[in-house]
Short mmCIF file of C-alpha atoms and ligand atoms in Angstrom, two decimals:
data_model
loop_
_atom_site.label_atom_id
_atom_site.label_comp_id
_atom_site.label_asym_id
_atom_site.label_seq_id
_atom_site.Cartn_x
_atom_site.Cartn_y
_atom_site.Cartn_z
CA UNK A 27 1.99 6.41 16.37
CA UNK A 28 3.77 6.94 13.08
CA UNK A 29 2.66 9.41 10.47
CA UNK A 30 2.00 6.76 7.80
CA UNK A 31 -0.24 3.83 8.60
CA UNK A 32 -0.78 0.95 6.17
CA UNK A 33 -3.52 -1.67 6.25
CA UNK A 34 -2.88 -4.83 4.28
CA UNK A 35 -4.46 -8.24 3.90
CA UNK A 36 -6.06 -10.67 1.50
CA UNK A 37 -8.86 -9.64 -0.86
CA UNK A 38 -12.16 -8.84 0.82
CA UNK A 39 -11.02 -9.19 4.45
CA UNK A 40 -12.00 -5.61 5.26
CA UNK A 41 -8.98 -3.41 4.53
CA UNK A 42 -11.06 -0.56 3.14
CA UNK A 43 -13.54 -0.75 6.01
CA UNK A 44 -10.84 -0.83 8.70
CA UNK A 45 -8.75 1.90 7.01
CA UNK A 46 -11.82 4.14 6.82
CA UNK A 47 -12.71 3.45 10.43
CA UNK A 48 -9.17 4.18 11.59
CA UNK A 49 -8.98 7.33 9.46
CA UNK A 50 -12.22 8.51 11.02
CA UNK A 51 -10.89 7.75 14.48
CA UNK A 52 -7.76 9.84 13.85
CA UNK A 53 -9.84 12.71 12.44
CA UNK A 54 -12.14 12.64 15.47
CA UNK A 55 -9.09 12.84 17.70
CA UNK A 56 -8.21 16.08 15.96
CA UNK A 57 -5.56 14.90 13.51
CA UNK A 58 -5.63 16.19 9.95
CA UNK A 59 -6.02 12.85 8.26
CA UNK A 60 -5.74 11.71 4.65
CA UNK A 61 -7.20 8.38 3.57
CA UNK A 62 -5.60 6.90 0.46
CA UNK A 63 -7.36 4.01 -1.19
CA UNK A 64 -6.65 2.10 -4.33
CA UNK A 65 -9.44 -0.27 -5.10
CA UNK A 66 -12.15 1.08 -7.39
CA UNK A 67 -14.37 -1.98 -6.83
CA UNK A 68 -15.40 -1.24 -3.26
CA UNK A 69 -13.65 1.70 -1.82
CA UNK A 70 -13.65 4.75 0.34
CA UNK A 71 -16.18 6.25 -2.09
CA UNK A 72 -18.71 3.55 -1.14
CA UNK A 73 -18.03 3.78 2.56
CA UNK A 74 -18.66 7.54 2.63
CA UNK A 75 -21.13 7.70 -0.27
CA UNK A 76 -18.97 10.33 -1.93
CA UNK A 77 -16.90 10.06 -5.10
CA UNK A 78 -13.17 10.59 -4.61
CA UNK A 79 -10.40 10.77 -7.16
CA UNK A 80 -6.72 11.46 -7.50
CA UNK A 81 -6.79 14.74 -5.54
CA UNK A 82 -7.44 14.78 -1.80
CA UNK A 83 -10.88 16.17 -0.97
CA UNK A 84 -12.60 16.83 2.35
CA UNK A 85 -14.94 14.01 3.38
CA UNK A 86 -18.37 15.54 3.82
CA UNK A 87 -19.73 15.52 7.33
CA UNK A 88 -16.39 14.66 8.93
CA UNK A 89 -14.08 17.34 10.16
CA UNK A 90 -10.30 16.88 9.60
CA UNK A 91 -10.87 13.95 7.25
CA UNK A 92 -9.72 13.95 3.61
CA UNK A 93 -9.73 11.16 1.06
CA UNK A 94 -8.27 10.31 -2.30
CA UNK A 95 -8.68 7.27 -4.51
CA UNK A 96 -6.03 5.99 -6.88
CA UNK A 97 -7.14 4.07 -9.92
CA UNK A 98 -4.52 1.36 -10.55
CA UNK A 99 -5.44 1.09 -14.23
CA UNK A 100 -4.91 4.81 -14.69
CA UNK A 101 -1.68 4.70 -12.71
CA UNK A 102 -0.31 1.99 -15.00
CA UNK A 103 -1.18 4.11 -18.05
CA UNK A 104 0.37 7.22 -16.55
CA UNK A 105 3.50 5.31 -15.57
CA UNK A 106 3.79 3.88 -19.08
CA UNK A 107 3.34 7.22 -20.83
CA UNK A 108 5.92 8.77 -18.55
CA UNK A 109 8.52 6.09 -19.26
CA UNK A 110 7.79 6.14 -23.00
CA UNK A 111 8.37 9.86 -23.21
CA UNK A 112 11.63 9.66 -21.22
CA UNK A 113 12.86 6.81 -23.40
CA UNK A 114 11.88 8.33 -26.72
CA UNK A 115 14.18 11.27 -25.98
CA UNK A 116 17.06 8.86 -25.55
CA UNK A 117 16.87 6.65 -28.57
CA UNK A 118 16.87 7.06 -32.31
CA UNK A 119 13.47 7.36 -34.02
CA UNK A 120 14.12 4.06 -35.77
CA UNK A 121 13.77 2.02 -32.60
CA UNK A 122 11.15 4.10 -30.78
CA UNK A 123 8.36 1.81 -31.91
CA UNK A 124 10.13 -1.30 -30.78
CA UNK A 125 10.91 0.27 -27.39
CA UNK A 126 7.29 1.39 -27.01
CA UNK A 127 6.17 -2.15 -27.70
CA UNK A 128 8.54 -3.53 -25.05
CA UNK A 129 7.36 -0.96 -22.52
CA UNK A 130 3.73 -1.86 -23.20
CA UNK A 131 4.49 -5.54 -22.75
CA UNK A 132 6.27 -4.84 -19.47
CA UNK A 133 3.22 -2.99 -18.20
CA UNK A 134 1.01 -5.96 -18.89
CA UNK A 135 2.98 -8.25 -16.64
CA UNK A 136 1.70 -9.07 -13.16
CA UNK A 137 3.15 -6.62 -10.72
CA UNK A 138 2.85 -3.61 -13.04
CA UNK A 139 -0.14 -2.49 -10.98
CA UNK A 140 1.85 -2.62 -7.81
CA UNK A 141 4.87 -0.93 -9.36
CA UNK A 142 2.77 1.98 -10.58
CA UNK A 143 0.91 2.23 -7.27
CA UNK A 144 4.15 2.07 -5.34
CA UNK A 145 5.35 5.14 -7.24
CA UNK A 146 2.14 6.97 -6.43
CA UNK A 147 2.37 5.99 -2.76
CA UNK A 148 5.85 7.53 -2.68
CA UNK A 149 4.46 10.68 -4.33
CA UNK A 150 1.75 10.93 -1.70
CA UNK A 151 4.22 10.37 1.14
CA UNK A 152 6.46 13.12 -0.23
CA UNK A 153 3.70 15.66 -0.59
CA UNK A 154 1.76 15.17 2.62
CA UNK A 155 3.18 17.94 4.81
CA UNK A 156 -0.25 19.31 5.62
CA UNK A 157 -1.46 16.04 7.15
CA UNK A 158 -0.72 14.65 10.58
CA UNK A 159 -1.67 11.14 9.55
CA UNK A 160 -1.89 9.39 6.18
CA UNK A 161 -3.75 6.08 6.11
CA UNK A 162 -3.08 3.74 3.17
CA UNK A 163 -5.63 1.14 2.19
CA UNK A 164 -3.42 -1.14 0.10
CA UNK A 165 -4.51 -3.02 -2.99
CA UNK A 166 -6.14 -6.43 -2.61
CA UNK A 167 -3.46 -8.53 -4.28
CA UNK A 168 -1.12 -8.31 -1.33
CA UNK A 169 1.58 -7.45 -3.83
CA UNK A 170 1.74 -3.84 -2.73
CA UNK A 171 2.86 -4.76 0.76
CA UNK A 172 5.48 -7.05 -0.68
CA UNK A 173 6.70 -4.28 -2.95
CA UNK A 174 6.78 -1.85 -0.07
CA UNK A 175 9.15 -4.24 1.56
CA UNK A 176 11.45 -4.06 -1.42
CA UNK A 177 12.91 -0.57 -1.79
CA UNK A 178 16.34 -1.80 -0.78
CA UNK A 179 16.24 -4.49 -3.38
CA UNK A 180 15.17 -1.93 -5.99
CA UNK A 181 17.92 0.38 -4.83
CA UNK A 182 20.63 -2.18 -5.42
CA UNK A 183 19.12 -3.15 -8.75
CA UNK A 184 19.31 0.48 -9.82
CA UNK A 185 22.88 0.69 -8.59
CA UNK A 186 23.79 -2.22 -10.84
CA UNK A 187 22.02 -0.62 -13.80
CA UNK A 188 23.83 2.65 -13.14
CA UNK A 189 27.18 0.85 -13.02
CA UNK A 190 26.43 -0.85 -16.35
CA UNK A 191 25.40 2.40 -17.94
CA UNK A 192 28.48 4.18 -16.60
CA UNK A 193 30.60 1.43 -18.07
CA UNK A 194 29.03 1.75 -21.49
CA UNK A 195 29.22 5.54 -21.50
CA UNK A 196 32.83 5.17 -20.48
CA UNK A 197 33.56 2.71 -23.30
CA UNK A 198 31.87 5.06 -25.70
CA UNK A 199 34.14 7.80 -24.49
CA UNK A 200 37.27 5.71 -24.88
CA UNK A 201 36.18 4.86 -28.40
CA UNK A 202 35.84 8.53 -29.11
CA UNK A 203 39.27 9.66 -27.98
CA UNK A 204 39.94 13.10 -29.26
CA UNK A 205 36.28 13.99 -29.02
CA UNK A 206 36.40 16.76 -26.44
CA UNK A 207 32.72 16.55 -25.64
CA UNK A 208 32.87 12.95 -24.58
CA UNK A 209 33.91 13.51 -20.96
CA UNK A 210 30.84 15.57 -20.32
CA UNK A 211 28.57 12.79 -21.42
CA UNK A 212 28.87 10.82 -18.20
CA UNK A 213 27.68 13.60 -15.93
CA UNK A 214 24.91 14.61 -18.27
CA UNK A 215 23.80 11.20 -19.41
CA UNK A 216 20.02 11.34 -19.12
CA UNK A 217 19.71 7.66 -18.34
CA UNK A 218 22.16 7.88 -15.45
CA UNK A 219 20.36 10.98 -14.23
CA UNK A 220 17.05 9.14 -14.33
CA UNK A 221 18.50 6.12 -12.52
CA UNK A 222 20.01 8.37 -9.87
CA UNK A 223 16.63 10.02 -9.34
CA UNK A 224 14.98 6.61 -8.97
CA UNK A 225 17.61 5.55 -6.49
CA UNK A 226 16.97 8.63 -4.35
CA UNK A 227 13.25 7.94 -4.49
CA UNK A 228 13.71 4.38 -3.26
CA UNK A 229 16.08 5.53 -0.53
CA UNK A 230 13.42 7.96 0.61
CA UNK A 231 10.76 5.24 0.47
CA UNK A 232 12.86 2.75 2.43
CA UNK A 233 13.67 5.27 5.13
CA UNK A 234 10.11 6.55 5.42
CA UNK A 235 8.70 3.03 5.56
CA UNK A 236 11.16 1.91 8.21
CA UNK A 237 11.15 5.02 10.38
CA UNK A 238 7.81 6.73 10.00
CA UNK A 239 5.36 4.00 9.09
CA UNK A 240 3.26 1.42 10.87
CA UNK A 241 1.74 -1.67 9.27
CA UNK A 242 -1.40 -3.44 10.35
CA UNK A 243 -2.78 -6.62 8.88
CA UNK A 244 -6.48 -7.24 8.56
CA UNK A 245 -7.56 -10.86 8.58
CA UNK A 246 -10.66 -13.00 8.96
CA UNK A 247 -10.93 -16.02 11.22
CA UNK A 248 -10.39 -18.48 8.38
CA UNK A 249 -7.41 -20.68 7.56
CA UNK A 250 -6.45 -19.02 4.26
CA UNK A 251 -6.46 -15.58 5.75
CA UNK A 252 -4.35 -16.73 8.71
CA UNK A 253 -1.84 -18.40 6.37
CA UNK A 254 -1.57 -15.30 4.22
CA UNK A 255 -1.02 -13.11 7.27
CA UNK A 256 1.84 -15.31 8.44
CA UNK A 257 3.47 -14.82 5.06
CA UNK A 258 2.87 -11.07 5.08
CA UNK A 259 4.37 -10.71 8.58
CA UNK A 260 7.42 -12.71 7.49
CA UNK A 261 7.89 -10.62 4.33
CA UNK A 262 7.55 -7.32 6.13
CA UNK A 263 9.71 -8.34 9.08
CA UNK A 264 12.44 -9.57 6.77
CA UNK A 265 12.47 -6.14 5.14
CA UNK A 266 12.93 -4.47 8.52
CA UNK A 267 9.35 -3.19 8.66
CA UNK A 268 7.39 -3.57 11.85
CA UNK A 269 3.90 -5.00 11.90
CA UNK A 270 2.13 -3.14 14.69
CA UNK A 271 -0.81 -5.46 15.12
CA UNK A 272 -3.60 -7.55 13.69
CA UNK A 273 -7.23 -6.65 13.16
CA UNK A 274 -9.49 -9.69 13.09
CA UNK A 275 -12.60 -8.77 11.15
CA UNK A 276 -15.89 -10.49 10.30
CA UNK A 277 -16.00 -12.63 13.42
CA UNK A 278 -19.34 -14.43 13.88
CA UNK A 279 -21.43 -13.19 16.83
CA UNK A 280 -22.55 -15.64 19.52
CA UNK A 281 -26.23 -16.60 19.48
CA UNK A 282 -28.18 -16.20 22.73
CA UNK A 283 -28.20 -19.18 25.13
CA UNK A 284 -31.86 -19.96 24.67
CA UNK A 285 -31.75 -20.13 20.89
CA UNK A 286 -31.89 -23.68 19.58
CA UNK A 287 -33.12 -23.60 15.95
CA UNK A 288 -31.02 -24.84 13.02
CA UNK A 289 -29.77 -21.31 12.36
CA UNK A 290 -28.69 -20.81 15.95
CA UNK A 291 -27.00 -24.23 16.07
CA UNK A 292 -25.05 -23.43 12.93
CA UNK A 293 -24.04 -20.05 14.25
CA UNK A 294 -22.97 -21.53 17.61
CA UNK A 295 -20.76 -24.09 15.85
CA UNK A 296 -19.29 -21.44 13.69
CA UNK A 297 -18.76 -19.14 16.64
CA UNK A 298 -16.81 -21.89 18.45
CA UNK A 299 -14.63 -22.68 15.44
CA UNK A 300 -13.82 -19.02 14.96
CA UNK A 301 -13.09 -18.47 18.66
CA UNK A 302 -10.62 -21.37 18.47
CA UNK A 303 -8.96 -19.75 15.49
CA UNK A 304 -8.89 -16.43 17.31
CA UNK A 305 -7.13 -18.09 20.24
CA UNK A 306 -4.66 -19.62 17.78
CA UNK A 307 -4.03 -16.23 16.17
CA UNK A 308 -3.26 -14.72 19.58
CA UNK A 309 -0.88 -17.57 20.29
CA UNK A 310 0.87 -17.94 16.95
CA UNK A 311 1.61 -14.33 16.14
CA UNK A 312 4.06 -12.10 18.00
CA UNK A 313 1.91 -9.11 17.06
CA UNK A 314 -0.99 -8.14 19.32
CA UNK A 315 -4.58 -8.47 18.16
CA UNK A 316 -5.63 -4.81 18.32
CA UNK A 317 -9.27 -5.31 17.39
CA UNK A 318 -11.84 -8.05 16.97
CA UNK A 319 -14.71 -6.85 14.83
CA UNK A 320 -17.94 -8.79 14.57
CA UNK A 321 -19.55 -9.66 11.29
CA UNK A 322 -22.50 -7.33 10.71
CA UNK A 323 -25.59 -8.10 8.70
CA UNK A 324 -25.08 -5.27 6.25
CA UNK A 325 -22.10 -3.49 4.80
CA UNK A 326 -20.20 -1.07 6.96
CA UNK A 327 -21.03 2.59 6.45
CA UNK A 328 -22.72 5.43 8.32
CA UNK A 329 -23.54 4.56 11.92
CA UNK A 330 -22.04 1.11 11.55
CA UNK A 331 -18.72 2.72 10.61
CA UNK A 332 -18.87 4.75 13.80
CA UNK A 333 -19.43 1.55 15.78
CA UNK A 334 -16.44 -0.14 14.16
CA UNK A 335 -14.37 2.97 14.78
CA UNK A 336 -15.12 2.67 18.48
CA UNK A 337 -14.02 -0.99 18.44
CA UNK A 338 -10.58 -0.31 16.98
CA UNK A 339 -7.90 -0.58 19.62
CA UNK A 340 -5.30 1.21 17.52
CA UNK A 341 -3.96 4.35 19.09
CA UNK A 342 -4.11 7.58 17.17
CA UNK A 343 -1.83 9.76 19.28
CA UNK A 344 0.95 11.38 17.31
CA UNK A 345 3.47 9.87 19.67
CA UNK A 346 2.74 6.94 22.00
CA UNK A 347 1.77 8.04 25.52
CA UNK A 348 4.71 7.88 27.91
CA UNK A 349 4.50 4.98 30.35
N1 ATP B 424 -17.39 -6.63 10.02
C1 ATP B 424 -18.08 -6.62 8.88
N2 ATP B 424 -19.38 -7.00 8.87
C2 ATP B 424 -20.09 -7.00 7.72
N3 ATP B 424 -19.62 -6.63 6.54
C3 ATP B 424 -18.33 -6.27 6.48
C4 ATP B 424 -17.48 -6.23 7.63
N4 ATP B 424 -16.26 -5.79 7.26
C5 ATP B 424 -16.34 -5.57 5.95
N5 ATP B 424 -17.56 -5.85 5.47
C6 ATP B 424 -18.06 -5.75 4.10
O1 ATP B 424 -17.32 -6.70 3.31
C7 ATP B 424 -17.04 -6.17 2.03
C8 ATP B 424 -15.53 -6.17 1.83
O2 ATP B 424 -14.95 -5.29 2.78
P1 ATP B 424 -13.80 -4.28 2.34
O3 ATP B 424 -14.15 -3.66 1.05
O4 ATP B 424 -13.51 -3.42 3.50
O5 ATP B 424 -12.63 -5.34 2.14
P2 ATP B 424 -11.23 -5.13 1.38
O6 ATP B 424 -10.25 -5.97 2.09
O7 ATP B 424 -10.95 -3.69 1.25
O8 ATP B 424 -11.58 -5.74 -0.03
P3 ATP B 424 -10.67 -5.63 -1.35
O9 ATP B 424 -9.59 -6.64 -1.16
O10 ATP B 424 -11.61 -5.99 -2.45
O11 ATP B 424 -10.16 -4.23 -1.43
C9 ATP B 424 -17.67 -4.78 1.99
O12 ATP B 424 -18.94 -4.87 1.43
C10 ATP B 424 -17.78 -4.40 3.47
O13 ATP B 424 -18.84 -3.51 3.76
MG1 MG B 425 -10.57 -2.55 -0.45
#
């Protein structure tokens, strides 16, 4: 199993639950495990009844398990402040306000969340030496997984920007013939330096995601969720990332034979429909179904989490057992 494990899927399918269960499973198998979650609405904090924030903290009552929670809103702010301060060093005071306004607008566009989170994910991946396993519970929009698939695209975008900047610094230099300082400008240009740093970051991300990461999709036995998973598999596969398997969550339990009331009849119908969909999932996807988790009556925490942990057929071993 790879060091970094990502769980993705549509909103509410059970990403946080399954990530927590898998993290717990790794920790119980003796791996130093870090759980990284992003969704403040229902998150690792609720599952373990313990507040987590930006810094990894031990999860009480569970040896080897650590958790951190990223707040997307805060990440967007941080990202914005960071870019503003880099930019304001580069431009004349006269246009600082206009640039700030543009940066603020850019951070209100859809995708800003994911962009900021993506940067934080890279940070976490780079500074996780002390962990054997890092489990990412991705954000509900599905955009994060798509972004994760994009580092190569970002890399080439940055290359183009760098080329443009080099060209303009070069033109500037030609215009300033006789100015002995001009030649130095190219090497020291802060914008080129920044772009080069970003490029290295994306190279690192692409490599780490392709070579050291596993992706699992969580889905429910409903049509929308199945559709979405097909798209996610296609996106990830196209980017050279391997989807290790599917976790089908919230599957209706089968009522006992003898039960005949309206409730039992409804549940039986529903059970059949979902079993058909489950069969379809097994048939349509190349990826194995690694767990089928029944819908419980109450939300998953405490003992219920332990039960779900036991149902997860995802290996934890640092390297797959030799056949
Ligand atoms: N098998 C299950 N049986 C009963 N409740 C479940 C099950 N799996 C998850 N839940 C509950 O469903 C809700 C949503 O689950 P969860 O938060 O894990 O989904 P999510 O995909 O992380 O959602 P979001 O997209 O909002 O981040 C939670 O209240 C959780 O306890
Ligand atoms: Mg969640």
